[in-house]
Amino acid sequence: MFFVYVLWSDKLKKRYVGFTSNLLKRLSQHNQGKSTFTKNGTPWALIYSEEFKTEPEARQREKFLKCGVGRKFLDSQLKNKDAGVSALG
């Protein structure tokens, strides 16, 4: 299985979108400063994830979530989640 995930840094007030085959291990790596792009934002919190059967599917979804339309989709999903609506599945 592969995961596309979104992390949030309160320190930077920014999101990070990535993909992995081991979500818990990857989150730990981000929080240990082992990722160049996220080392200055620790601690990172997992705020969204999706599961895929294949790596190409996960990579495609990651790419989508990093584009303008994908960012708007995430904004709406996270807004619904914050409002107590379970729109994430």
JSON list of C-alpha atoms in Angstrom, two decimals:
[
{"chain": "A", "resi": 1, "resn": "MET", "atom": "CA", "xyz": [0.00, 0.00, 0.00]},
{"chain": "A", "resi": 2, "resn": "PHE", "atom": "CA", "xyz": [1.02, 3.59, -0.62]},
{"chain": "A", "resi": 3, "resn": "PHE", "atom": "CA", "xyz": [-0.11, 6.74, 1.10]},
{"chain": "A", "resi": 4, "resn": "VAL", "atom": "CA", "xyz": [-0.41, 10.36, 0.11]},
{"chain": "A", "resi": 5, "resn": "TYR", "atom": "CA", "xyz": [-0.29, 12.50, 3.21]},
{"chain": "A", "resi": 6, "resn": "VAL", "atom": "CA", "xyz": [-0.52, 16.10, 4.31]},
{"chain": "A", "resi": 7, "resn": "LEU", "atom": "CA", "xyz": [1.42, 17.42, 7.28]},
{"chain": "A", "resi": 8, "resn": "TRP", "atom": "CA", "xyz": [0.95, 20.71, 9.12]},
{"chain": "A", "resi": 9, "resn": "SER", "atom": "CA", "xyz": [3.60, 22.76, 10.90]},
{"chain": "A", "resi": 10, "resn": "ASP", "atom": "CA", "xyz": [2.30, 25.24, 13.48]},
{"chain": "A", "resi": 11, "resn": "LYS", "atom": "CA", "xyz": [5.79, 26.69, 13.60]},
{"chain": "A", "resi": 12, "resn": "LEU", "atom": "CA", "xyz": [5.83, 27.58, 9.88]},
{"chain": "A", "resi": 13, "resn": "LYS", "atom": "CA", "xyz": [2.04, 27.79, 9.39]},
{"chain": "A", "resi": 14, "resn": "LYS", "atom": "CA", "xyz": [2.51, 25.63, 6.29]},
{"chain": "A", "resi": 15, "resn": "ARG", "atom": "CA", "xyz": [1.38, 22.31, 4.83]},
{"chain": "A", "resi": 16, "resn": "TYR", "atom": "CA", "xyz": [3.58, 19.65, 3.31]},
{"chain": "A", "resi": 17, "resn": "VAL", "atom": "CA", "xyz": [2.28, 17.04, 0.84]},
{"chain": "A", "resi": 18, "resn": "GLY", "atom": "CA", "xyz": [4.15, 13.79, 0.25]},
{"chain": "A", "resi": 19, "resn": "PHE", "atom": "CA", "xyz": [3.77, 10.10, -0.46]},
{"chain": "A", "resi": 20, "resn": "THR", "atom": "CA", "xyz": [5.21, 6.97, 1.12]},
{"chain": "A", "resi": 21, "resn": "SER", "atom": "CA", "xyz": [4.75, 3.25, 1.59]},
{"chain": "A", "resi": 22, "resn": "ASN", "atom": "CA", "xyz": [5.15, 3.52, 5.38]},
{"chain": "A", "resi": 23, "resn": "LEU", "atom": "CA", "xyz": [3.21, 6.42, 6.81]},
{"chain": "A", "resi": 24, "resn": "LEU", "atom": "CA", "xyz": [4.26, 6.15, 10.46]},
{"chain": "A", "resi": 25, "resn": "LYS", "atom": "CA", "xyz": [7.94, 5.77, 9.59]},
{"chain": "A", "resi": 26, "resn": "ARG", "atom": "CA", "xyz": [7.82, 8.74, 7.22]},
{"chain": "A", "resi": 27, "resn": "LEU", "atom": "CA", "xyz": [6.08, 10.95, 9.79]},
{"chain": "A", "resi": 28, "resn": "SER", "atom": "CA", "xyz": [8.79, 10.02, 12.28]},
{"chain": "A", "resi": 29, "resn": "GLN", "atom": "CA", "xyz": [11.50, 10.94, 9.75]},
{"chain": "A", "resi": 30, "resn": "HIS", "atom": "CA", "xyz": [9.91, 14.34, 9.18]},
{"chain": "A", "resi": 31, "resn": "ASN", "atom": "CA", "xyz": [9.75, 15.00, 12.92]},
{"chain": "A", "resi": 32, "resn": "GLN", "atom": "CA", "xyz": [13.36, 13.89, 13.43]},
{"chain": "A", "resi": 33, "resn": "GLY", "atom": "CA", "xyz": [14.55, 16.46, 10.89]},
{"chain": "A", "resi": 34, "resn": "LYS", "atom": "CA", "xyz": [15.62, 13.83, 8.35]},
{"chain": "A", "resi": 35, "resn": "SER", "atom": "CA", "xyz": [13.86, 15.53, 5.43]},
{"chain": "A", "resi": 36, "resn": "THR", "atom": "CA", "xyz": [15.46, 18.58, 3.83]},
{"chain": "A", "resi": 37, "resn": "PHE", "atom": "CA", "xyz": [12.15, 20.30, 3.08]},
{"chain": "A", "resi": 38, "resn": "THR", "atom": "CA", "xyz": [10.59, 19.80, 6.51]},
{"chain": "A", "resi": 39, "resn": "LYS", "atom": "CA", "xyz": [13.47, 19.88, 8.99]},
{"chain": "A", "resi": 40, "resn": "ASN", "atom": "CA", "xyz": [12.84, 23.51, 10.00]},
{"chain": "A", "resi": 41, "resn": "GLY", "atom": "CA", "xyz": [9.13, 23.00, 10.68]},
{"chain": "A", "resi": 42, "resn": "THR", "atom": "CA", "xyz": [9.12, 20.37, 13.41]},
{"chain": "A", "resi": 43, "resn": "PRO", "atom": "CA", "xyz": [6.94, 19.19, 14.92]},
{"chain": "A", "resi": 44, "resn": "TRP", "atom": "CA", "xyz": [4.74, 18.13, 12.01]},
{"chain": "A", "resi": 45, "resn": "ALA", "atom": "CA", "xyz": [1.21, 16.82, 12.51]},
{"chain": "A", "resi": 46, "resn": "LEU", "atom": "CA", "xyz": [-0.56, 14.46, 10.12]},
{"chain": "A", "resi": 47, "resn": "ILE", "atom": "CA", "xyz": [-3.77, 16.22, 9.06]},
{"chain": "A", "resi": 48, "resn": "TYR", "atom": "CA", "xyz": [-4.86, 14.21, 6.02]},
{"chain": "A", "resi": 49, "resn": "SER", "atom": "CA", "xyz": [-4.04, 10.96, 4.23]},
{"chain": "A", "resi": 50, "resn": "GLU", "atom": "CA", "xyz": [-5.29, 8.76, 1.40]},
{"chain": "A", "resi": 51, "resn": "GLU", "atom": "CA", "xyz": [-4.37, 5.13, 0.67]},
{"chain": "A", "resi": 52, "resn": "PHE", "atom": "CA", "xyz": [-3.58, 3.66, -2.77]},
{"chain": "A", "resi": 53, "resn": "LYS", "atom": "CA", "xyz": [-2.80, 0.19, -4.08]},
{"chain": "A", "resi": 54, "resn": "THR", "atom": "CA", "xyz": [-0.04, 1.25, -6.47]},
{"chain": "A", "resi": 55, "resn": "GLU", "atom": "CA", "xyz": [2.83, 3.72, -6.40]},
{"chain": "A", "resi": 56, "resn": "PRO", "atom": "CA", "xyz": [1.84, 5.40, -9.70]},
{"chain": "A", "resi": 57, "resn": "GLU", "atom": "CA", "xyz": [-1.64, 6.12, -8.31]},
{"chain": "A", "resi": 58, "resn": "ALA", "atom": "CA", "xyz": [-0.13, 7.66, -5.18]},
{"chain": "A", "resi": 59, "resn": "ARG", "atom": "CA", "xyz": [2.37, 9.76, -7.15]},
{"chain": "A", "resi": 60, "resn": "GLN", "atom": "CA", "xyz": [-0.38, 11.04, -9.42]},
{"chain": "A", "resi": 61, "resn": "ARG", "atom": "CA", "xyz": [-2.53, 12.03, -6.44]},
{"chain": "A", "resi": 62, "resn": "GLU", "atom": "CA", "xyz": [0.42, 13.71, -4.72]},
{"chain": "A", "resi": 63, "resn": "LYS", "atom": "CA", "xyz": [1.06, 15.74, -7.87]},
{"chain": "A", "resi": 64, "resn": "PHE", "atom": "CA", "xyz": [-2.62, 16.74, -8.01]},
{"chain": "A", "resi": 65, "resn": "LEU", "atom": "CA", "xyz": [-2.71, 17.84, -4.36]},
{"chain": "A", "resi": 66, "resn": "LYS", "atom": "CA", "xyz": [0.32, 20.06, -4.98]},
{"chain": "A", "resi": 67, "resn": "CYS", "atom": "CA", "xyz": [-1.33, 21.93, -7.89]},
{"chain": "A", "resi": 68, "resn": "GLY", "atom": "CA", "xyz": [-3.78, 24.82, -7.59]},
{"chain": "A", "resi": 69, "resn": "VAL", "atom": "CA", "xyz": [-6.95, 22.77, -7.95]},
{"chain": "A", "resi": 70, "resn": "GLY", "atom": "CA", "xyz": [-5.60, 20.15, -5.55]},
{"chain": "A", "resi": 71, "resn": "ARG", "atom": "CA", "xyz": [-4.74, 22.77, -2.94]},
{"chain": "A", "resi": 72, "resn": "LYS", "atom": "CA", "xyz": [-8.29, 24.11, -3.18]},
{"chain": "A", "resi": 73, "resn": "PHE", "atom": "CA", "xyz": [-9.62, 20.56, -2.77]},
{"chain": "A", "resi": 74, "resn": "LEU", "atom": "CA", "xyz": [-7.49, 20.12, 0.37]},
{"chain": "A", "resi": 75, "resn": "ASP", "atom": "CA", "xyz": [-8.68, 23.46, 1.72]},
{"chain": "A", "resi": 76, "resn": "SER", "atom": "CA", "xyz": [-12.30, 22.36, 1.36]},
{"chain": "A", "resi": 77, "resn": "GLN", "atom": "CA", "xyz": [-11.68, 18.92, 2.88]},
{"chain": "A", "resi": 78, "resn": "LEU", "atom": "CA", "xyz": [-9.79, 20.32, 5.84]},
{"chain": "A", "resi": 79, "resn": "LYS", "atom": "CA", "xyz": [-12.36, 23.07, 6.38]},
{"chain": "A", "resi": 80, "resn": "ASN", "atom": "CA", "xyz": [-15.12, 20.44, 6.47]},
{"chain": "A", "resi": 81, "resn": "LYS", "atom": "CA", "xyz": [-13.08, 18.35, 8.89]},
{"chain": "A", "resi": 82, "resn": "ASP", "atom": "CA", "xyz": [-12.55, 21.33, 11.18]},
{"chain": "A", "resi": 83, "resn": "ALA", "atom": "CA", "xyz": [-16.28, 22.01, 11.09]},
{"chain": "A", "resi": 84, "resn": "GLY", "atom": "CA", "xyz": [-16.92, 18.48, 12.35]},
{"chain": "A", "resi": 85, "resn": "VAL", "atom": "CA", "xyz": [-18.09, 17.08, 9.03]},
{"chain": "A", "resi": 86, "resn": "SER", "atom": "CA", "xyz": [-16.46, 13.75, 8.17]},
{"chain": "A", "resi": 87, "resn": "ALA", "atom": "CA", "xyz": [-15.82, 14.35, 4.48]},
{"chain": "A", "resi": 88, "resn": "LEU", "atom": "CA", "xyz": [-12.54, 12.46, 4.46]},
{"chain": "A", "resi": 89, "resn": "GLY", "atom": "CA", "xyz": [-14.00, 8.99, 4.42]}
]
